[in-house]
Coordinates of C-alpha atoms in Angstrom, one line a residue:
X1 CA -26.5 8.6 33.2
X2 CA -28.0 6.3 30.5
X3 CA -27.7 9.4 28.2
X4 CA -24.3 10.2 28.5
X5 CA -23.0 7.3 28.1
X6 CA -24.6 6.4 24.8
X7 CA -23.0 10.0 24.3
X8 CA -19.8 9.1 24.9
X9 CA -20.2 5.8 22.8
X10 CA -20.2 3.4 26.0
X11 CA -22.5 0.5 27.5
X12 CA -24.6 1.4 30.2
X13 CA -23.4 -1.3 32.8
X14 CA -24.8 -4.7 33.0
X15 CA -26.8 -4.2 36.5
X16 CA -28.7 -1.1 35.0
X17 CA -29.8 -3.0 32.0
X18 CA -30.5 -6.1 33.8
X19 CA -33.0 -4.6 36.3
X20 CA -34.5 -2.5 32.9
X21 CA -34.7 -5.6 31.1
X22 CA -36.1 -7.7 34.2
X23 CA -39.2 -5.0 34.8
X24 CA -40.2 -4.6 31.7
X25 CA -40.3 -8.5 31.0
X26 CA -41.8 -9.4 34.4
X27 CA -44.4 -6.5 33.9
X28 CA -45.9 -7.5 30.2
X29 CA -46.5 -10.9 31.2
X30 CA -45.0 -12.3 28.3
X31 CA -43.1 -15.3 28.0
X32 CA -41.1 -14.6 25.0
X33 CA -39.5 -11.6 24.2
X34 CA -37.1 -9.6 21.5
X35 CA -34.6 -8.5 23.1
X36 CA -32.4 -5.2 20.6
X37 CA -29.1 -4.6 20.8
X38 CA -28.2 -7.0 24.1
X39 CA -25.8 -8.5 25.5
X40 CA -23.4 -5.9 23.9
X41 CA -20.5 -7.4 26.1
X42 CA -19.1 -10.5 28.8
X43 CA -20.2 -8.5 31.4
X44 CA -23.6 -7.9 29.9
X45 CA -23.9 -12.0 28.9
X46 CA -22.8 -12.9 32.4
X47 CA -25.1 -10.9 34.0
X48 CA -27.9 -12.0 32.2
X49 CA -27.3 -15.6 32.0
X50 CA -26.6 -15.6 35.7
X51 CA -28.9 -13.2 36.7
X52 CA -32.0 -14.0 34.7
X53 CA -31.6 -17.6 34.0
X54 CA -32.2 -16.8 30.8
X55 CA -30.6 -18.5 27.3
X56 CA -32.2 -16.9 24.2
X57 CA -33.3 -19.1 21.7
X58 CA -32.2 -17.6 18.7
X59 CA -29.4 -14.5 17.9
X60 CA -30.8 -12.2 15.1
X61 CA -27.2 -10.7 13.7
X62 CA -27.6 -7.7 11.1
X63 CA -24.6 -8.0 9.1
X64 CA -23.7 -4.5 7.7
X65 CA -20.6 -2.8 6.5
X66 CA -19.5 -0.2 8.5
X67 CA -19.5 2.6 5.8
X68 CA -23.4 1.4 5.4
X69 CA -24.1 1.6 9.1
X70 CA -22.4 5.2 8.9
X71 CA -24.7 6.5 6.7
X72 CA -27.7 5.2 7.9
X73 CA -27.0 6.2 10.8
X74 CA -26.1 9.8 10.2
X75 CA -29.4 10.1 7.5
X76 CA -31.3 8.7 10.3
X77 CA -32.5 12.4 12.1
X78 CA -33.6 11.1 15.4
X79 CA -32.3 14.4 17.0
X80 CA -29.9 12.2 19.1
X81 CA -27.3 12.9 20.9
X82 CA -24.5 10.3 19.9
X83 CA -25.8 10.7 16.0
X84 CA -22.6 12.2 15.1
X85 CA -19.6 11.0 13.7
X86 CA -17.1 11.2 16.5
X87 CA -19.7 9.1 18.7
X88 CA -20.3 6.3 15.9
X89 CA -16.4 5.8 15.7
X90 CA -16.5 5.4 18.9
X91 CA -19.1 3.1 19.0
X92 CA -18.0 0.9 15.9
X93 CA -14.7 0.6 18.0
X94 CA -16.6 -0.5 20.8
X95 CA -19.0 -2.6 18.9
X96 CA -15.5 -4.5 17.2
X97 CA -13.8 -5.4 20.7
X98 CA -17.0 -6.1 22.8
X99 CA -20.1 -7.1 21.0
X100 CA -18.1 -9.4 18.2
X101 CA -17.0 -11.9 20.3
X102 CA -20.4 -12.3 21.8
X103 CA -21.7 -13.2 18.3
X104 CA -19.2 -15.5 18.2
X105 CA -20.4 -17.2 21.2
X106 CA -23.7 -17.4 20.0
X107 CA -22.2 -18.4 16.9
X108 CA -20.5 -21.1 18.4
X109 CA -23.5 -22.5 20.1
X110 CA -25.6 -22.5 16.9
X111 CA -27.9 -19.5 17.8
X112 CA -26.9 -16.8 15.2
X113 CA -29.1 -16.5 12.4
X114 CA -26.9 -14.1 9.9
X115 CA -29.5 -11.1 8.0
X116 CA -28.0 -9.4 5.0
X117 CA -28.8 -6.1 6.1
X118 CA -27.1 -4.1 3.4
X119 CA -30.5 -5.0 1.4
X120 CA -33.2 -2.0 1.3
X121 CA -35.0 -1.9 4.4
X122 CA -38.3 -3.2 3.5
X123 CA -36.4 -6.1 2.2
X124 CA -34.3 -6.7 6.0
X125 CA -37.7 -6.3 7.5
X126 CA -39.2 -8.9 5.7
X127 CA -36.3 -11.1 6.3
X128 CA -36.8 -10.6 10.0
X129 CA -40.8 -10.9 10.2
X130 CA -40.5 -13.9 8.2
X131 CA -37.5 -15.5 10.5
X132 CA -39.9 -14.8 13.7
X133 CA -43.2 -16.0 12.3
X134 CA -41.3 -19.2 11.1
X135 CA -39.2 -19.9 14.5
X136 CA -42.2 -18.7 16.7
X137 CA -44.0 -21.7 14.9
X138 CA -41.5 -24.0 14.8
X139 CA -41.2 -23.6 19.1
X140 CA -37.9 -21.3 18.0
X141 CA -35.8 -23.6 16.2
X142 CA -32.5 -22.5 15.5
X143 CA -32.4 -24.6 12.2
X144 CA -35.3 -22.7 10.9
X145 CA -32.6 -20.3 9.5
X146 CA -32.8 -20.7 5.5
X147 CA -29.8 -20.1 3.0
X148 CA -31.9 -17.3 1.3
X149 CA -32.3 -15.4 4.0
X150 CA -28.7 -15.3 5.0
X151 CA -26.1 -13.0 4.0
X152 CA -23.7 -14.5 2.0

């Protein structure tokens, strides 16, 4: 199910990811976790407020162009199924009208910290390790964020 729906460029519904998400976290024992690509929607940020409790700290947000995302995503040869251009559309489209306004949420709470990711991709990955080591010491604080790090 989980397959054809990334097929056909959808979310997977909220209560699937949620019980995903809650078994794997309850299971490692960790208390803090990075969490990819979620919530991607209301539903999913309802669910997992309300379900889990749960209020991330910080909002990693990889801003990108499209035509960028495109192409790395078509260069990427994972072999998978929605890694073809009718699927991406689809998923950009979906990505526009669902996942947007949930940065803006976050963004309206103070949690977003913006990457440039249209830099090389050892550069982004610096960026990031860098961004966790630094909020991880700081007990997560949002402010930790710093102008050169940010996309302009």
């Amino acid at each position: 199910m989980i397959r054809n729906m990334r097929k056909e460029g959808k979310i997977v519904p909220s209560e699937v990811t949620i019980k995903l998400l809650q078994q794997a976290m309850q299971e490692s024992g960790n208390n803090k976790f990075l969490i990819d690509g979620f919530p991607r929607n209301e539903e999913n940020l309802a669910a997992f407020e309300n379900v889990m409790n749960i209020e991330p700290d910080f909002v990693l947000f990889f801003k990108c162009s499209e035509e960028e995302r495109k192409r790395r995503i078509l260069n990427r040869n994972q072999g998978r199924d929605d890694d073809n251009i009718d699927t991406i559309l689809k998923r950009f489209k979906v990505y526009e009208e669902c996942t947007l306004p949930i940065i803006e949420y976050y963004r309206s709470k103070v949690k977003i910290c913006e990457i440039d990711a249209e830099r090389p991709v050892q550069e982004v990955f610096e960026v990031i390790s860098r961004q966790l080591v630094e909020r991880i010491s700081a007990g997560t604080d949002v402010e930790v964020c710093g102008k050169e790090d940010m996309a302009v």
